[in-house]
mmCIF file of C-alpha atoms and ligand atoms in Angstrom:
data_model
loop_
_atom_site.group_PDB
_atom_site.id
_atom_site.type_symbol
_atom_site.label_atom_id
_atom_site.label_comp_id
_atom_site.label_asym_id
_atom_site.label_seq_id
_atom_site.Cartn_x
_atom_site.Cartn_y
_atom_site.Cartn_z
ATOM 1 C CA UNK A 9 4.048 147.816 117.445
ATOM 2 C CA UNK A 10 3.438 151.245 118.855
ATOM 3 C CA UNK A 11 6.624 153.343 119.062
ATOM 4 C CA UNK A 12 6.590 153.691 123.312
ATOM 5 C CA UNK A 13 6.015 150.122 123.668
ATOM 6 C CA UNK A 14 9.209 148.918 121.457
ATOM 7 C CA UNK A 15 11.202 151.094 123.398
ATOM 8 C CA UNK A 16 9.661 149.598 126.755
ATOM 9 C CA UNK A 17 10.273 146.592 125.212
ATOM 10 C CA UNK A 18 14.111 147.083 124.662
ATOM 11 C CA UNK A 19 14.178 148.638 128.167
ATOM 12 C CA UNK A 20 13.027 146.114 129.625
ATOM 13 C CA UNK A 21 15.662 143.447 127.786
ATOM 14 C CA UNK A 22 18.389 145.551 129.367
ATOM 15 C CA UNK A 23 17.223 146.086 132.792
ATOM 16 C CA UNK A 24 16.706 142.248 133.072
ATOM 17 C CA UNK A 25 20.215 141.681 131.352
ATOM 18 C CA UNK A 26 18.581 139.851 128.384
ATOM 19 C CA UNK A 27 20.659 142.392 126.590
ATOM 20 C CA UNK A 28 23.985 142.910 128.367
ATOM 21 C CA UNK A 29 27.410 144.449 128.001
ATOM 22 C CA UNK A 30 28.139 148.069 127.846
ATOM 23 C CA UNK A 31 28.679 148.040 123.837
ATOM 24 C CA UNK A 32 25.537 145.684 123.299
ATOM 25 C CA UNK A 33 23.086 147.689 125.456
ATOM 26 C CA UNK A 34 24.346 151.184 123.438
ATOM 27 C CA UNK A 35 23.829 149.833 120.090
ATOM 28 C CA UNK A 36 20.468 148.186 121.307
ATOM 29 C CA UNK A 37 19.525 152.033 122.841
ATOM 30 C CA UNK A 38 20.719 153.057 119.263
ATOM 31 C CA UNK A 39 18.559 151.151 117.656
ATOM 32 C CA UNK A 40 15.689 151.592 119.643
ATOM 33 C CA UNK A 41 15.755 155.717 119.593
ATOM 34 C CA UNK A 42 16.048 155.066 115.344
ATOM 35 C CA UNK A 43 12.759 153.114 115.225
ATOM 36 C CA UNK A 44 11.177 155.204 117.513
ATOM 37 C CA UNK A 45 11.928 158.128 115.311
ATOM 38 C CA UNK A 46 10.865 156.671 112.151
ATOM 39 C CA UNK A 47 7.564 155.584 114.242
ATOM 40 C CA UNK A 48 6.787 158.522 115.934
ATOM 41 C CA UNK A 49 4.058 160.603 114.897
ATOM 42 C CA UNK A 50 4.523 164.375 115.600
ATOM 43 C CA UNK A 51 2.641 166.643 114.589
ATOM 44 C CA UNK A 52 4.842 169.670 114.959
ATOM 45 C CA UNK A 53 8.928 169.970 115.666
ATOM 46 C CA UNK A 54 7.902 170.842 120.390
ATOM 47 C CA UNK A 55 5.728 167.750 120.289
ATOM 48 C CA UNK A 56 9.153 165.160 118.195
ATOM 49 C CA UNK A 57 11.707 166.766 120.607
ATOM 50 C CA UNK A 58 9.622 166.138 124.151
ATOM 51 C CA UNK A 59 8.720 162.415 122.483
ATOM 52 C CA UNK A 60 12.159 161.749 121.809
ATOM 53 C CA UNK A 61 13.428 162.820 124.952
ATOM 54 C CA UNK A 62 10.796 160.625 126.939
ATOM 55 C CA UNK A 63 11.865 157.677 124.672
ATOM 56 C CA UNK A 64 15.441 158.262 125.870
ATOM 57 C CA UNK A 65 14.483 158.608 129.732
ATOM 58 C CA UNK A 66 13.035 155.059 129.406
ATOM 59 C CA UNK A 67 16.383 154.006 128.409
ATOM 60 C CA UNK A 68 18.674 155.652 130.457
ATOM 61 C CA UNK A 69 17.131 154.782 133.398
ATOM 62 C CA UNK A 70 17.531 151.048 133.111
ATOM 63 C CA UNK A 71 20.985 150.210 133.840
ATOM 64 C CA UNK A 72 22.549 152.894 136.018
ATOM 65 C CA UNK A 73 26.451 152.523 135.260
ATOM 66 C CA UNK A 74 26.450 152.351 131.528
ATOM 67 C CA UNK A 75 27.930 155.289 130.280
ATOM 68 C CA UNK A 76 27.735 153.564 126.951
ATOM 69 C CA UNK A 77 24.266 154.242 127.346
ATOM 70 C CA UNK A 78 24.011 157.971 127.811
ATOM 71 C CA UNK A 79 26.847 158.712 125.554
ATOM 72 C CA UNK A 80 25.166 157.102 122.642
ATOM 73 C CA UNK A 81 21.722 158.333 123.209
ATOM 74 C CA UNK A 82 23.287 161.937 123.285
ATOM 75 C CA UNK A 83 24.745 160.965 119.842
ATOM 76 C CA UNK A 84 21.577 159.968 118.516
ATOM 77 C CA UNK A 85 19.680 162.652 119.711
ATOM 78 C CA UNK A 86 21.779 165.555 118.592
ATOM 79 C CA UNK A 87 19.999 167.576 116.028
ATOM 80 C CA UNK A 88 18.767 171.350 115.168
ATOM 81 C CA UNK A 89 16.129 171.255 113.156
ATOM 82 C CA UNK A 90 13.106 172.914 113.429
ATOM 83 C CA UNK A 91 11.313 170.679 111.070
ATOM 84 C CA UNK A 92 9.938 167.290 111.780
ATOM 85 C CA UNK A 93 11.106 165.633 108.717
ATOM 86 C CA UNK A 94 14.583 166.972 108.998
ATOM 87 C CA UNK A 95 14.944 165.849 112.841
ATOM 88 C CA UNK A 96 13.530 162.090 112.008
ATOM 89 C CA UNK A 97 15.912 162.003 109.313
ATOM 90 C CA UNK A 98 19.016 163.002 111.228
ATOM 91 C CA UNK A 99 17.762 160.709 114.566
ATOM 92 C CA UNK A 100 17.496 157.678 112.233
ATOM 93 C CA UNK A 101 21.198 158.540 110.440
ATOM 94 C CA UNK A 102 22.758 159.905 113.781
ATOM 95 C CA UNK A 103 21.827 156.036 115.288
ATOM 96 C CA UNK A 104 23.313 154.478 111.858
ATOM 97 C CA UNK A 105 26.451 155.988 111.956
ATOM 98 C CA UNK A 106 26.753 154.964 115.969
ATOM 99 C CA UNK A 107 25.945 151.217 115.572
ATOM 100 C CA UNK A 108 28.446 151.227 112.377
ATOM 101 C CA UNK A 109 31.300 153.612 114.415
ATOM 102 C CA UNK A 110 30.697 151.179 117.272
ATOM 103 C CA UNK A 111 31.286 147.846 115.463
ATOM 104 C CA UNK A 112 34.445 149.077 113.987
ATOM 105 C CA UNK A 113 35.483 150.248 117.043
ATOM 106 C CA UNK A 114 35.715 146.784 118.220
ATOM 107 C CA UNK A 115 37.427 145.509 114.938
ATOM 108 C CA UNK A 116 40.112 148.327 115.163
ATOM 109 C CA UNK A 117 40.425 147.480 119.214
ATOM 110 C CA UNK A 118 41.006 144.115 118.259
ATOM 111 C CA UNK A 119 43.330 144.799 115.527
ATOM 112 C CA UNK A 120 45.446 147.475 118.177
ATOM 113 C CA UNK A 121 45.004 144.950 121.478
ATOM 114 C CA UNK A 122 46.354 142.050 119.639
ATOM 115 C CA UNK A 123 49.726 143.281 118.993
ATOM 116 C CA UNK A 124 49.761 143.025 122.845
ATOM 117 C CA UNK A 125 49.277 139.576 122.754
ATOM 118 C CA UNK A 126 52.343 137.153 121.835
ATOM 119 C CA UNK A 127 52.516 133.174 120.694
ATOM 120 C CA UNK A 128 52.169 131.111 123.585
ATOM 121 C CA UNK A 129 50.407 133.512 125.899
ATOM 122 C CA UNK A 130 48.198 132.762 128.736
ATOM 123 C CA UNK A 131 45.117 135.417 128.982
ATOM 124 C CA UNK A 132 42.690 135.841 131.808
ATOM 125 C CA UNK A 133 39.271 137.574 131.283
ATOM 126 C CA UNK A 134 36.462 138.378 133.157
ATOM 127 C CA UNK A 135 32.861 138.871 132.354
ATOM 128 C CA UNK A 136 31.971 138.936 128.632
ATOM 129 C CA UNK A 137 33.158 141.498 126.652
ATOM 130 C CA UNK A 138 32.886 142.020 122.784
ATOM 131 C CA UNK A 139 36.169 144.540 122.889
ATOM 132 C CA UNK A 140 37.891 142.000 125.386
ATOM 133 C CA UNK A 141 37.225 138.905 122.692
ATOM 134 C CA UNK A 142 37.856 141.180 119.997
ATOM 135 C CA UNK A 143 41.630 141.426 121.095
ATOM 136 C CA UNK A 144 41.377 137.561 122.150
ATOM 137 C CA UNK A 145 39.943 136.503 118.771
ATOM 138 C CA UNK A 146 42.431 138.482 116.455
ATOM 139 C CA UNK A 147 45.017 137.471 118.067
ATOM 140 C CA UNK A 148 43.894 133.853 117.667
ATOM 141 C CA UNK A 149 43.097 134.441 113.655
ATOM 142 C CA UNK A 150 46.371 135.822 113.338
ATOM 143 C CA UNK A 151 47.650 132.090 114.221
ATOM 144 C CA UNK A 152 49.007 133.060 117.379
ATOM 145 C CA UNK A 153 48.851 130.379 119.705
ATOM 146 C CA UNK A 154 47.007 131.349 122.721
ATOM 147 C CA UNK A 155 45.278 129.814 126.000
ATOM 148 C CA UNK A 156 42.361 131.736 127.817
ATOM 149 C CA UNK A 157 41.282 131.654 131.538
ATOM 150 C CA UNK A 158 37.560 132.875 132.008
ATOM 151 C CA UNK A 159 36.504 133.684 135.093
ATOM 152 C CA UNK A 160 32.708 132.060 136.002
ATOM 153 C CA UNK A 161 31.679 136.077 136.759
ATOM 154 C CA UNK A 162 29.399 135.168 139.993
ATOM 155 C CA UNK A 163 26.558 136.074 139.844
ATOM 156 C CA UNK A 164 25.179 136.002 136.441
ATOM 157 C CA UNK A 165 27.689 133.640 135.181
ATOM 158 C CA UNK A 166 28.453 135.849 132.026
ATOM 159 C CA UNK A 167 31.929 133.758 132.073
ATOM 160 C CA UNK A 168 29.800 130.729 130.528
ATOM 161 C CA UNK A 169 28.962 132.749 127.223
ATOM 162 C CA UNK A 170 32.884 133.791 127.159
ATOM 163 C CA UNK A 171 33.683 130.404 126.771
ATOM 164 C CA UNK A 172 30.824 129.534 124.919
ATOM 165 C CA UNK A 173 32.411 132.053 122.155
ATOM 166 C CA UNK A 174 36.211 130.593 122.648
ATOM 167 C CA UNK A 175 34.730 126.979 121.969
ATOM 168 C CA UNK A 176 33.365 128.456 119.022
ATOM 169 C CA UNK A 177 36.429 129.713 117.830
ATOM 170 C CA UNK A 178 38.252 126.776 118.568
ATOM 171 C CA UNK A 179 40.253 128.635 121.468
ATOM 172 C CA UNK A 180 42.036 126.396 124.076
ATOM 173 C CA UNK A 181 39.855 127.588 127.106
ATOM 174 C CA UNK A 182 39.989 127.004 130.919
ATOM 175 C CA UNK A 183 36.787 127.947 133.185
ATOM 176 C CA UNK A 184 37.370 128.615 137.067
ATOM 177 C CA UNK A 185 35.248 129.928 140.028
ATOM 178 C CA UNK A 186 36.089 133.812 140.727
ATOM 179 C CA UNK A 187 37.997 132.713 143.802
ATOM 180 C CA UNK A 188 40.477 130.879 141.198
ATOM 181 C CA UNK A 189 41.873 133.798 140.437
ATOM 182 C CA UNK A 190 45.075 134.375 142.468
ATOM 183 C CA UNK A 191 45.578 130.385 141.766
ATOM 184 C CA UNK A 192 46.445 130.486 138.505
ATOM 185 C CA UNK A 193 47.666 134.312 137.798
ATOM 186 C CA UNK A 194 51.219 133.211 138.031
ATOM 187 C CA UNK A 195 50.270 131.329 134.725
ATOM 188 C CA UNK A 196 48.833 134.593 133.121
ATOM 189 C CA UNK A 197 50.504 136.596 130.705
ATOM 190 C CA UNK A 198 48.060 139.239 130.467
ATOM 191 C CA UNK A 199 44.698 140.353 131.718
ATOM 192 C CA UNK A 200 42.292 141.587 129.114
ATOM 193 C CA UNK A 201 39.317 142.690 130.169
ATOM 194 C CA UNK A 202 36.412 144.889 128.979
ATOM 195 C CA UNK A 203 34.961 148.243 130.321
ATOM 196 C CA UNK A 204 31.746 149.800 131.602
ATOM 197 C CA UNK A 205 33.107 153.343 132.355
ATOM 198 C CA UNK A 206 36.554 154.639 132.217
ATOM 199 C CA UNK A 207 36.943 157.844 134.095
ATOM 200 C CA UNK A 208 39.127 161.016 133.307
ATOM 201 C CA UNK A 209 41.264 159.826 136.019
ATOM 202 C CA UNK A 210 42.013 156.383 134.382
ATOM 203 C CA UNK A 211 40.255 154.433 136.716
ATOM 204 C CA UNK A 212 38.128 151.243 135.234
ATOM 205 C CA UNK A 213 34.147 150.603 136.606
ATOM 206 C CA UNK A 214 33.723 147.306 134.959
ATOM 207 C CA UNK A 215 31.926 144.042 136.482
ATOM 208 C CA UNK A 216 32.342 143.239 139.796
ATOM 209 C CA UNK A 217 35.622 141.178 140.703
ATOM 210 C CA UNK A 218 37.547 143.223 138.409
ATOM 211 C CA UNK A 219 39.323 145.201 140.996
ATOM 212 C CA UNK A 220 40.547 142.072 143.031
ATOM 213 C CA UNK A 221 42.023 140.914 139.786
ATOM 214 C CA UNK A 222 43.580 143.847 138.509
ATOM 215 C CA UNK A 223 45.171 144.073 142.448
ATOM 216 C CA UNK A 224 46.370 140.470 141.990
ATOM 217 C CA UNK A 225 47.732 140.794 138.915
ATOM 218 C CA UNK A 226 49.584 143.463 140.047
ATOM 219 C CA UNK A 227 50.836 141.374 142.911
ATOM 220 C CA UNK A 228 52.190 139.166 140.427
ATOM 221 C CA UNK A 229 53.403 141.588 138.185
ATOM 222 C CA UNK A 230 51.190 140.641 135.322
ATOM 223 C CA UNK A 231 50.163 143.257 132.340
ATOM 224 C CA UNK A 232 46.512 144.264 132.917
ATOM 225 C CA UNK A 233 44.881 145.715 129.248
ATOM 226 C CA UNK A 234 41.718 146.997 129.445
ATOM 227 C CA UNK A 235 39.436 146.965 125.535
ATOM 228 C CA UNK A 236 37.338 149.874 125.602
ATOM 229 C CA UNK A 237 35.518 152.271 122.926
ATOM 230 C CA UNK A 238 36.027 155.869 123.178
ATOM 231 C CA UNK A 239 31.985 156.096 124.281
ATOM 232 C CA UNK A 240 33.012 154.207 127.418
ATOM 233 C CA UNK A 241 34.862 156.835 128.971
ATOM 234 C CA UNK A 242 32.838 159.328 131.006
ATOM 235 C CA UNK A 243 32.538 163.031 130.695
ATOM 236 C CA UNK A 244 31.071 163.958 133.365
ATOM 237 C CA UNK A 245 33.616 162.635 135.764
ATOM 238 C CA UNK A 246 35.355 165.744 134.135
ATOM 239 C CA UNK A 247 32.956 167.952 136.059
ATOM 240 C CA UNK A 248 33.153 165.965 139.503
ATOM 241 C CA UNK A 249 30.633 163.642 139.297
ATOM 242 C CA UNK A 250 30.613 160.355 140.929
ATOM 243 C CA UNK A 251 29.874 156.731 138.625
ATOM 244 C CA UNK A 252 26.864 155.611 140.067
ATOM 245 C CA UNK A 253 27.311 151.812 141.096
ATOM 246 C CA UNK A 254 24.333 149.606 140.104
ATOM 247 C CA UNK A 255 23.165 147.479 142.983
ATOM 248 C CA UNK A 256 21.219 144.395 141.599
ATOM 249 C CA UNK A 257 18.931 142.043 143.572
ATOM 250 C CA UNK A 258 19.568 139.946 146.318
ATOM 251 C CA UNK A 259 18.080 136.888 144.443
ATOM 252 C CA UNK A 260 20.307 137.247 141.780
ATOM 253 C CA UNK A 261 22.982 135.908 144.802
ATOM 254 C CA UNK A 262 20.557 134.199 146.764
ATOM 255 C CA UNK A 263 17.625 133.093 145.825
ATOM 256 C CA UNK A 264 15.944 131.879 148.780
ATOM 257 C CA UNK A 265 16.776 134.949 150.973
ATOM 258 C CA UNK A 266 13.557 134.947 151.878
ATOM 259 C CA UNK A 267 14.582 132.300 154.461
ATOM 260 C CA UNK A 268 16.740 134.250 156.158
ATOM 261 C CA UNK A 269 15.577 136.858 158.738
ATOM 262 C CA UNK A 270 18.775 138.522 159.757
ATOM 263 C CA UNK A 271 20.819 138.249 156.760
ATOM 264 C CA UNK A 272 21.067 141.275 153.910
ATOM 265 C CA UNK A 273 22.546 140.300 150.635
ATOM 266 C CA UNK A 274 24.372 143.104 148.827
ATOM 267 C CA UNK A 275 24.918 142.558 145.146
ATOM 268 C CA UNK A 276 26.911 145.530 143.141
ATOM 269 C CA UNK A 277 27.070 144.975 139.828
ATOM 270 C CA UNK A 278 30.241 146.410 139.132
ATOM 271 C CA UNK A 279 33.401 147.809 140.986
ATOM 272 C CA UNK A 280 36.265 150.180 140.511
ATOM 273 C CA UNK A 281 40.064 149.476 139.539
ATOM 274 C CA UNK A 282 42.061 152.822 140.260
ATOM 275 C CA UNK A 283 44.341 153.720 137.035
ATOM 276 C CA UNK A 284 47.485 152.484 138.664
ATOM 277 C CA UNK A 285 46.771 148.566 138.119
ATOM 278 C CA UNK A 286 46.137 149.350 134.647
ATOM 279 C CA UNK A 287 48.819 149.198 132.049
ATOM 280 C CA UNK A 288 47.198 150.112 128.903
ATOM 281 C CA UNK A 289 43.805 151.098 128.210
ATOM 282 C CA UNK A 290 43.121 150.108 123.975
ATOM 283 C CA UNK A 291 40.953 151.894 122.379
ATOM 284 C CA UNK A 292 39.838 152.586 118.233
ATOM 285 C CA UNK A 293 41.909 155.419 118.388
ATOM 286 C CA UNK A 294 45.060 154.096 120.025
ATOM 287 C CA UNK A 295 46.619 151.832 122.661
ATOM 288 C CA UNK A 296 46.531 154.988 125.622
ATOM 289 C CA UNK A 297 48.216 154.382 129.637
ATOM 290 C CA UNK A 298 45.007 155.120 131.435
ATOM 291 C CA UNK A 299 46.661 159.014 132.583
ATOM 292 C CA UNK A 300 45.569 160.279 128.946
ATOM 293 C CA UNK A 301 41.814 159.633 129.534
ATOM 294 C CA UNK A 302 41.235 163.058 130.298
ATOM 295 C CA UNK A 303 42.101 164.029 126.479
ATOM 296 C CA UNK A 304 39.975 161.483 125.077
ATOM 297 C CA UNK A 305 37.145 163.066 127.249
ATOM 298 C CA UNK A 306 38.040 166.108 126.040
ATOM 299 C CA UNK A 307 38.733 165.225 122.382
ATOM 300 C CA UNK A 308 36.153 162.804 121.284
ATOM 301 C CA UNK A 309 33.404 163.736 124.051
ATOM 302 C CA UNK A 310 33.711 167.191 124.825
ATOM 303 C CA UNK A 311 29.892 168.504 124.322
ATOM 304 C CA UNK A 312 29.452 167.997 128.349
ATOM 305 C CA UNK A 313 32.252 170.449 129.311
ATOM 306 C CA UNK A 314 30.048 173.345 128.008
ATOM 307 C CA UNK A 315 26.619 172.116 128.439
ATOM 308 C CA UNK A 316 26.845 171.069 132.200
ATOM 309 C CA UNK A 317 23.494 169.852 132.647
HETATM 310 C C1 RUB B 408 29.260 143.501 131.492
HETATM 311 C C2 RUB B 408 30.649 143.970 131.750
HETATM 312 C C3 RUB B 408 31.563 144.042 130.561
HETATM 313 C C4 RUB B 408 31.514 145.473 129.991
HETATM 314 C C5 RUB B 408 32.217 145.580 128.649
HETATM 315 O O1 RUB B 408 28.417 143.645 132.619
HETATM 316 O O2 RUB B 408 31.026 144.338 132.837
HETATM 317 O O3 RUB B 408 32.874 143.769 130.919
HETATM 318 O O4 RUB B 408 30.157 145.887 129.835
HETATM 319 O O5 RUB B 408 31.575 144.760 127.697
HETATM 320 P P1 RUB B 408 26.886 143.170 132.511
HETATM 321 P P2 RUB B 408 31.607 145.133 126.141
HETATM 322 O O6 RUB B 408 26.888 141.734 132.095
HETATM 323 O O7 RUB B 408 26.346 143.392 133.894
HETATM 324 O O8 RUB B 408 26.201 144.059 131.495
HETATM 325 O O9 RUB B 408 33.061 145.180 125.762
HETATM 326 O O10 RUB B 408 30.870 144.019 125.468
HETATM 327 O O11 RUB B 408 30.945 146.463 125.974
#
C-alpha cells in the first residue's frame, strides 16, 4: 500500500471510532508514523521532514481531544538528523519504544491502581478504558473478590465492550443505563475510570457523563480514581490553552433527525471533571492527588514549555 494511503487509512479508523480510546488511538498513530517512515521515499533529508509532518497532520486532525494523540506523534517525530537514513531509523525506533513504554504503562497502572482496590469491593466505570480495566483486572488476578458496575456510555455504547472484557475475565459484572448512576452509587466503593486529557490543574476531560458521576460520587462520598498514562496529561494547558471538546454527529444520538425541523441535537464527546472530585489520579509513575499534575507536565512532558508553538 502506498505510504499516504495507510496513514489515511488509520485516520480514518479513528475518526469513525473503529479505533477508540485515548491509549489505543496513540499507539495506532504510533504505528502508523513507523510504517510511514520505513515506506516513505525521500529523496533528500527537506523532502522526509515535510512528508512526515503531513503524515502527522492527517492524524492529528481526526479526533480533536486526544492529547494521547499529539503527545505521541511529537515522540515519534523527534529527531535531528540531517540524513535520511538516520531520521527513518530513529522515526521507526522512537514509535517502538512508545507502543512498548505505553503497554507497560498500563501494566504498572494496574499493578499501582489495584492496591486501591480491596476484597469485596463494588467498582463503577464508565466508557472503556484499557488503564481503567487494567486496575479492574489486577485486582481481580490477585484473587480479590470484586463486583463491577459499567455504565452503557450513551451514545456509542462503549460500556458493552467493558463488559464484554469482564465476562471474559470471569468478573461478576452489572450493566445499567447512564441515568443508573446515582441509583446504585451508594453500592460503590470506588469509581475507576479512564482519561482523555488531564490538565495541569488536575481536572479530568474524559467521555461524556464522567463529570455527573464524579459529582455524584462525591455526593455520596465515594473514592473517585482516575487510570491515566503520563502522555494523557496536557502541556499545553501549561501555557493557557483551552482542551478542545470534540462535538460528534447528531446521528450518532439520533438517527432520524432528519425528521425533525426545529430540533438541534448536540453530541460532545467528552466533558470535564474539575480536580476537586478526584481523589487520586494513578499513573506508571505513581498514584498522584490530581494538584501534582503540573510536575508531571513539567517532568515527563516539558519540550512544550520552551517550544511554544
Ligand atoms: C474513550 C474514553 C476513555 C479514555 C481512556 O472515548 O473516554 O475513557 O479514552 O481510555 P472514545 P484508555 O470511545 O470516544 O474514544 O484508558 O483506553 O486510553
Amino acid at each position: 500500500m502506498n505510504p499516504t494511503d495507510q496513514v489515511m487509512e488509520t485516520a480514518q479508523k479513528i475518526r469513525s471510532m473503529e479505533i477508540r480510546g485515548a491509549g489505543r488511538i496513540a499507539i495506532a498513530a504510533a504505528a502508523s508514523m513507523r510504517d510511514f517512515a520505513l515506506a516513505l521515499d525521500a529523496g533528500s533529508i527537506e523532502q522526509f521532514n515535510s512528508e512526515i509532518g503531513r503524515a502527522a497532520g492527517i492524524l492529528l486532525d481526526t479526533r480533536p481531544t486526544a492529547v494521547s494523540l499529539s503527545n505521541a506523534i511529537r515522540m515519534v517525530t523527534k529527531y535531528d538528523s540531517t540524513d535520511v537514513e538516520a531520521a527513518r531509523r530513529s522515526v521507526i525506533s522512537n514509535a517502538e519504544s512508545f507502543i512498548d513504554s505505553s503497554q507497560r504503562a498500563v501494566e504498572r497502572i494496574g499493578r499501582i491502581g489495584s492496591r486501591r482496590i480491596r476484597d469485596g469491593y463494588t467498582i463503577l466505570t464508565h466508557c472503556n478504558s484499557m488503564a481503567a480495566l487494567s486496575v479492574i483486572s489486577t485486582a481481580h488476578r490477585s484473587g480479590k473478590g470484586i463486583r463491577v458496575i459499567a455504565t452503557e456510555s450513551r451514545p456509542r455504547y462503549q460500556g458493552i465492550t467493558t463488559i464484554g472484557m469482564l465476562e471474559e475475565l470471569g468478573i461478576q459484572t452489572e450493566l445499567i443505563v447512564d441515568s443508573a448512576v446515582r441509583s446504585v452509587m451508594n453500592d460503590v466503593d470506588i469509581v475507576v475510570v479512564g482519561a482523555d486529557v488531564i490538565t495541569a490543574g488536575g481536572s479530568l476531560v474524559n467521555k461524556i457523563g464522567t463529570a455527573q458521576i464524579a459529582l455524584c460520587a462525591h455526593e455520596a462520598r465515594t473514592s473517585f480514581m482516575v487510570a491515566a498514562e503520563t502522555y494523557k496529561f496536557s502541556p499545553r494547558t501549561i501555557l493557557g490553552e483551552m482542551v478542545t471538546i470534540e462535538e460528534r454527529g447528531a446521528e450518532e444520538v439520533l438517527p432520524d433527525i432528519s425528521r425533525y425541523k426545529n430540533v438541534r441535537v448536540r453530541n460532545p464527546a467528552f466533558d470535564v471533571t474539575p480536580h476537586s472530585y478526584i481523589d487520586l489520579i494513578c499513573t506508571e509513575v505513581g498514584a498522584i492527588p490530581p494538584e501534582m499534575s503540573y510536575l508531571i507536565i513539567k517532568e515527563r512532558l516539558g519540550w512544550e514549555l520552551d517550544e511554544e508553538s
